[in-house]
Every structure is written in structure tokens, then in C-alpha cells.
Short mmCIF file of C-alpha atoms in Angstrom, two decimals:
data_model
loop_
_atom_site.label_atom_id
_atom_site.label_comp_id
_atom_site.label_asym_id
_atom_site.label_seq_id
_atom_site.Cartn_x
_atom_site.Cartn_y
_atom_site.Cartn_z
CA UNK A 1 27.43 -53.50 37.54
CA UNK A 2 23.83 -52.30 37.56
CA UNK A 3 23.23 -49.01 39.36
CA UNK A 4 19.57 -49.77 39.97
CA UNK A 5 16.93 -52.39 39.31
CA UNK A 6 14.20 -51.41 36.91
CA UNK A 7 10.74 -52.92 37.07
CA UNK A 8 11.70 -55.01 34.03
CA UNK A 9 14.79 -56.67 35.50
CA UNK A 10 13.85 -56.63 39.21
CA UNK A 11 12.25 -60.07 39.00
CA UNK A 12 15.65 -61.61 38.27
CA UNK A 13 17.08 -60.17 41.48
CA UNK A 14 14.22 -60.01 43.97
CA UNK A 15 12.77 -63.33 45.11
CA UNK A 16 9.98 -64.00 47.62
CA UNK A 17 12.70 -64.67 50.21
CA UNK A 18 14.60 -61.40 49.65
CA UNK A 19 15.17 -59.59 52.95
CA UNK A 20 13.30 -56.34 52.35
CA UNK A 21 10.40 -58.03 50.57
CA UNK A 22 9.93 -60.50 53.43
CA UNK A 23 9.80 -57.62 55.91
CA UNK A 24 7.35 -55.78 53.66
CA UNK A 25 5.18 -58.90 53.29
CA UNK A 26 5.13 -60.31 56.81
CA UNK A 27 5.75 -57.23 58.97
CA UNK A 28 3.20 -54.86 57.42
CA UNK A 29 0.12 -54.60 59.67
CA UNK A 30 -2.09 -54.58 56.56
CA UNK A 31 -0.77 -58.06 55.81
CA UNK A 32 -1.28 -59.56 59.28
CA UNK A 33 -3.67 -62.08 57.71
CA UNK A 34 -0.80 -63.32 55.54
CA UNK A 35 1.51 -63.52 58.56
CA UNK A 36 -1.10 -65.43 60.54
CA UNK A 37 -1.64 -67.84 57.64
CA UNK A 38 2.08 -68.62 57.34
CA UNK A 39 2.47 -69.11 61.10
CA UNK A 40 -0.55 -71.40 61.21
CA UNK A 41 0.74 -73.42 58.26
CA UNK A 42 4.00 -74.05 60.16
CA UNK A 43 2.14 -74.92 63.38
CA UNK A 44 -0.33 -77.19 61.59
CA UNK A 45 2.48 -79.14 59.95
CA UNK A 46 3.97 -79.70 63.42
CA UNK A 47 0.63 -80.86 64.84
CA UNK A 48 0.22 -77.71 66.95
CA UNK A 49 -2.99 -75.73 67.50
CA UNK A 50 -3.37 -72.64 65.28
CA UNK A 51 -3.35 -69.06 66.54
CA UNK A 52 -6.58 -67.06 66.50
CA UNK A 53 -5.08 -63.67 65.73
CA UNK A 54 -1.70 -61.96 65.50
CA UNK A 55 -0.30 -58.50 66.12
CA UNK A 56 2.84 -57.27 64.36
CA UNK A 57 5.19 -55.93 67.05
CA UNK A 58 8.02 -54.92 64.67
CA UNK A 59 6.11 -53.18 61.84
CA UNK A 60 7.77 -52.56 58.48
CA UNK A 61 9.03 -49.00 58.07
CA UNK A 62 10.36 -48.12 54.63
CA UNK A 63 12.10 -44.92 55.73
CA UNK A 64 13.96 -46.73 58.51
CA UNK A 65 14.84 -49.56 56.14
CA UNK A 66 16.26 -47.14 53.55
CA UNK A 67 18.43 -45.23 56.03
CA UNK A 68 19.55 -48.16 58.18
CA UNK A 69 21.11 -50.90 56.06
CA UNK A 70 21.77 -52.99 59.18
CA UNK A 71 18.16 -52.92 60.34
CA UNK A 72 17.10 -56.28 61.78
CA UNK A 73 15.27 -58.24 59.11
CA UNK A 74 13.33 -60.63 61.31
CA UNK A 75 9.59 -60.25 61.94
CA UNK A 76 8.26 -60.14 65.50
CA UNK A 77 4.64 -61.09 66.18
CA UNK A 78 2.41 -61.71 69.19
CA UNK A 79 -0.72 -63.86 69.18
CA UNK A 80 -3.97 -63.44 71.11
CA UNK A 81 -2.67 -65.72 73.89
CA UNK A 82 0.36 -63.49 74.46
CA UNK A 83 2.89 -65.85 72.88
CA UNK A 84 5.72 -64.21 70.95
CA UNK A 85 6.91 -65.27 67.50
CA UNK A 86 10.08 -64.44 65.62
CA UNK A 87 10.08 -65.16 61.88
CA UNK A 88 13.40 -65.08 60.08
CA UNK A 89 14.25 -66.01 56.51
CA UNK A 90 17.90 -66.64 55.71
CA UNK A 91 19.14 -66.60 52.13
CA UNK A 92 22.65 -67.60 53.23
CA UNK A 93 23.23 -70.23 55.91
CA UNK A 94 26.28 -69.85 58.13
CA UNK A 95 27.81 -72.51 60.35
CA UNK A 96 26.93 -70.36 63.39
CA UNK A 97 23.21 -70.26 62.60
CA UNK A 98 22.10 -72.40 65.55
CA UNK A 99 23.98 -70.26 68.07
CA UNK A 100 22.48 -67.15 66.52
CA UNK A 101 18.94 -68.55 66.68
CA UNK A 102 19.44 -69.55 70.29
CA UNK A 103 20.66 -66.04 71.10
CA UNK A 104 17.62 -64.46 69.41
CA UNK A 105 15.22 -66.91 71.02
CA UNK A 106 16.63 -66.30 74.48
CA UNK A 107 16.32 -62.53 74.05
CA UNK A 108 12.78 -62.88 72.74
CA UNK A 109 11.93 -64.79 75.91
CA UNK A 110 13.50 -62.61 78.58
CA UNK A 111 12.51 -59.34 76.87
CA UNK A 112 8.91 -60.11 77.89
CA UNK A 113 9.41 -58.88 81.44
CA UNK A 114 11.14 -55.90 82.96
CA UNK A 115 12.95 -55.36 86.22
CA UNK A 116 11.00 -56.58 89.29
CA UNK A 117 8.25 -58.18 87.16
CA UNK A 118 7.11 -61.69 88.05
CA UNK A 119 8.13 -64.80 86.13
CA UNK A 120 4.53 -65.91 85.66
CA UNK A 121 4.19 -63.19 83.02
CA UNK A 122 6.51 -65.13 80.74
CA UNK A 123 4.86 -66.82 77.76
CA UNK A 124 6.25 -69.39 75.37
CA UNK A 125 8.16 -68.10 72.35
CA UNK A 126 8.18 -69.64 68.89
CA UNK A 127 11.04 -69.03 66.48
CA UNK A 128 10.40 -69.83 62.81
CA UNK A 129 13.42 -69.85 60.52
CA UNK A 130 13.13 -70.50 56.78
CA UNK A 131 16.49 -71.31 55.20
CA UNK A 132 17.35 -71.20 51.52
CA UNK A 133 20.20 -73.63 52.26
CA UNK A 134 20.11 -76.37 54.88
CA UNK A 135 21.85 -76.35 58.27
CA UNK A 136 21.35 -80.01 59.21
CA UNK A 137 24.12 -81.90 57.45
CA UNK A 138 25.78 -78.53 56.80
CA UNK A 139 28.37 -78.86 54.06
CA UNK A 140 26.85 -82.04 52.65
CA UNK A 141 24.72 -82.25 49.54
CA UNK A 142 20.94 -82.53 49.76
CA UNK A 143 19.55 -86.05 49.51
CA UNK A 144 15.97 -86.65 48.27
CA UNK A 145 13.30 -87.18 50.93
CA UNK A 146 15.41 -85.86 53.79
CA UNK A 147 13.52 -84.18 56.62
CA UNK A 148 12.95 -80.49 55.93
CA UNK A 149 10.77 -79.26 58.83
CA UNK A 150 12.66 -79.59 62.11
CA UNK A 151 10.93 -78.82 65.42
CA UNK A 152 12.73 -78.62 68.75
CA UNK A 153 11.52 -80.51 71.84
CA UNK A 154 13.58 -80.78 75.02
CA UNK A 155 13.52 -84.10 76.87
CA UNK A 156 15.52 -85.74 79.66
CA UNK A 157 18.82 -87.11 78.40
CA UNK A 158 18.03 -90.52 79.93
CA UNK A 159 14.30 -90.52 79.12
CA UNK A 160 13.36 -89.32 75.65
CA UNK A 161 9.65 -89.84 76.23
CA UNK A 162 9.26 -87.31 79.06
CA UNK A 163 9.41 -83.54 78.40
CA UNK A 164 12.08 -81.72 80.39
CA UNK A 165 9.70 -78.78 80.93
CA UNK A 166 6.34 -80.07 82.23
CA UNK A 167 4.53 -77.01 80.85
CA UNK A 168 6.26 -77.10 77.49
CA UNK A 169 9.54 -75.66 76.22
CA UNK A 170 10.03 -71.92 76.87
CA UNK A 171 11.34 -71.54 73.31
CA UNK A 172 10.29 -73.73 70.41
CA UNK A 173 12.28 -73.63 67.18
CA UNK A 174 10.93 -74.47 63.73
CA UNK A 175 13.60 -74.72 61.04
CA UNK A 176 12.45 -75.13 57.44
CA UNK A 177 15.08 -76.04 54.85
CA UNK A 178 13.86 -74.81 51.48
CA UNK A 179 16.55 -76.55 49.44
CA UNK A 180 15.06 -79.88 50.58
CA UNK A 181 11.57 -78.84 49.45
CA UNK A 182 10.12 -80.79 46.53
CA UNK A 183 7.55 -79.00 44.40
CA UNK A 184 5.24 -81.97 44.67
CA UNK A 185 2.37 -82.08 47.16
CA UNK A 186 2.69 -85.87 47.39
CA UNK A 187 6.41 -85.87 48.19
CA UNK A 188 7.38 -87.80 51.31
CA UNK A 189 9.96 -86.65 53.84
CA UNK A 190 11.80 -88.64 56.49
CA UNK A 191 10.47 -88.35 60.04
CA UNK A 192 13.37 -89.94 61.90
CA UNK A 193 16.14 -92.45 61.40
CA UNK A 194 13.67 -95.24 60.66
CA UNK A 195 11.74 -95.77 57.44
CA UNK A 196 8.84 -93.56 58.53
CA UNK A 197 7.96 -90.73 56.18
CA UNK A 198 5.19 -88.14 55.81
CA UNK A 199 3.88 -85.44 53.49
CA UNK A 200 3.86 -81.75 54.33
CA UNK A 201 0.52 -80.28 55.34
CA UNK A 202 -1.36 -78.63 52.46
CA UNK A 203 -0.98 -75.17 53.97
CA UNK A 204 2.78 -75.38 54.50
CA UNK A 205 3.28 -76.88 51.05
CA UNK A 206 1.46 -73.91 49.47
CA UNK A 207 3.58 -71.37 51.36
CA UNK A 208 6.88 -73.12 50.64
CA UNK A 209 5.99 -73.33 46.96
CA UNK A 210 5.37 -69.58 46.97
CA UNK A 211 8.67 -68.83 48.71
CA UNK A 212 10.58 -71.11 46.34
CA UNK A 213 8.90 -70.28 43.01
CA UNK A 214 6.62 -67.29 43.57
CA UNK A 215 8.76 -64.97 41.43
CA UNK A 216 7.46 -66.45 38.20
CA UNK A 217 4.81 -64.28 36.58
CA UNK A 218 2.45 -67.18 35.86
CA UNK A 219 2.78 -68.69 39.35
CA UNK A 220 -0.96 -68.68 40.14
CA UNK A 221 -1.96 -70.07 36.76
CA UNK A 222 0.79 -72.68 36.45
CA UNK A 223 0.03 -74.25 39.82
CA UNK A 224 -3.69 -73.49 39.84
CA UNK A 225 -3.12 -72.01 43.30
CA UNK A 226 -6.38 -71.60 45.22
CA UNK A 227 -5.10 -70.45 48.63
CA UNK A 228 -6.53 -66.94 48.99
CA UNK A 229 -3.71 -65.63 51.18
CA UNK A 230 -0.96 -67.10 49.05
CA UNK A 231 -2.70 -65.29 46.19
CA UNK A 232 -2.60 -62.06 48.19
CA UNK A 233 1.10 -62.61 48.89
CA UNK A 234 1.72 -63.02 45.16
CA UNK A 235 -0.08 -59.74 44.45
CA UNK A 236 2.03 -58.01 47.12
CA UNK A 237 5.16 -59.38 45.43
CA UNK A 238 4.09 -57.91 42.09
CA UNK A 239 3.33 -54.56 43.77
CA UNK A 240 6.79 -54.61 45.36
CA UNK A 241 8.45 -55.05 41.95
CA UNK A 242 6.50 -52.10 40.56
CA UNK A 243 7.39 -49.75 43.44
CA UNK A 244 10.65 -47.93 42.77
CA UNK A 245 11.27 -47.01 46.43
CA UNK A 246 10.88 -50.62 47.52
CA UNK A 247 13.05 -51.91 44.67
CA UNK A 248 15.75 -49.39 45.53
CA UNK A 249 15.62 -50.35 49.22
CA UNK A 250 16.22 -54.01 48.29
CA UNK A 251 18.95 -53.01 45.82
CA UNK A 252 20.84 -50.93 48.40
CA UNK A 253 20.52 -53.68 50.98
CA UNK A 254 21.94 -56.22 48.51
CA UNK A 255 24.86 -53.91 47.71
CA UNK A 256 25.55 -53.50 51.42
CA UNK A 257 25.54 -57.29 51.86
CA UNK A 258 28.03 -57.68 48.99
CA UNK A 259 30.28 -54.97 50.44
CA UNK A 260 30.20 -56.58 53.87
CA UNK A 261 31.04 -60.00 52.40
CA UNK A 262 33.96 -58.48 50.48
CA UNK A 263 35.26 -56.74 53.60
CA UNK A 264 35.22 -60.04 55.48
CA UNK A 265 37.02 -61.80 52.62
CA UNK A 266 39.67 -59.07 52.47
CA UNK A 267 40.19 -59.27 56.24
CA UNK A 268 40.98 -62.99 55.95
CA UNK A 269 43.75 -62.43 53.41
#
């Protein structure tokens, strides 16, 4: 077993969805323009208005990451309207994912106010979860053209045209299933149970292509990528691979994940 990842072999182990890299990329204040671009790509694809600016409320801290293997890997953001965002990228999908997301979303919502504060201070929360492996149809194989961007919307059980919350859902969930993503900007995805299909928005397509294939050295040239912020994200990825402290942080986190998985397997025996 390797004792460390060198710059030469790190690319085989560290992908654009690796936990520490994602925190480094999306939770570093210097990269708030990247974070804003990704959020807006998700919102645009769902037909939602973009955010004007974002503030990272859970900034990346390498020292904390190195010493605390169990540090939370999600990214917390607030926009100029006061709405809160939680971005999470999961490389392994568990059957309990939906319960976990609901737990996180609920906490994100009620953590906005303290004791004796008024309810009118509460703002909507948006939870964005990018999955390497799908949760819808969990356990079944991926079928071409299946829906990959799922957006929650609560309605009355006996009237699916009327929102349950007149002012909009307190928490809105976006789930993106990367294993359903086709590296083709013209690919069509199902909308519902009918024959209706649609393409991904250009912005979301560019970001999902980066997260799925951005580890390749010739990524920008191969795809003739012109999105400035995707290009910046690619440069940050290359910097990450060259930085020994960052590589080691990802390596130690991966080893901890393997140890935890082994402990769980042993406990089931």
C-alpha cells in the first residue's frame, strides 16, 4: 500500500469530486467566484433566478482539515439576499442519503435564528448535493436519458398544481446524479414519466463535465472549454496536485475512510 501520494501519481487518486479538494475549491474565500458560478449553474438549470454574490460561511482551513479527519466536508454559503446554501458532494451513495440530507437541511434552516428571535428572520435554504452514484432507483443500473437533476417542490397531496407553502418551500433540494451525466451537450434527459425530455443548461453541463472528467491533464484543450471559471477551477485542481500538504490531507482522509469502512465491515461479522 502506498504511504503517500506523489505529485506524479496523485492524479490517479484525487478527482475533482474528492472530499478535501472540493472543500479547497468551493469553500476558499478566494474562490467565491467559482462557488457562485456553480450555484448559479444549478439554479439556472432549474429555472431559478441567479444569485448576485455569495459569502463563504464555512471557510476551508487546511490545519483543521489535517488534524480533524471527521471534519464536515460540506460547503456552507450565504447569498446577498440572506439565503443559505449547503453544497455537498458524495463519492459514495448510501441508502440513508435522503434522511441525512433532510437532517442537514433542517439544521441549516433552524440554525438561522437563536433563542427568542422572530420567525420572520428565517430565509429559504438551498441544499445542493452532487452524487457520484445515483440515489433515485438505488440499487438499479443506470439507464440512458434518465433524469439526473432532481429538484424538490412540496405540493398538496390532493392538488399537485398548488404549492403547499405559499411563499415557497423553506428548504429546496437539488440532487445531481453524476453517473447519469452524458458528456454530450446535446444529450436529452427525461423530465417526468411522459416522453418529455430536455438538455442541461450550458453552465451546468460545463461544471458537470469538469467534475466528471476534470482530472485529465488535457481537459481544457480536449473539450475546447471556454468557461473562464471552469478554467480557474481546473488551474486550482492542478495547484492542489502540486501541493504536498494538500495531497497529504486528501491521502490521510482517504485512509481514514478506508479504516472506517473496514471497522463497519468487521462489526457486521
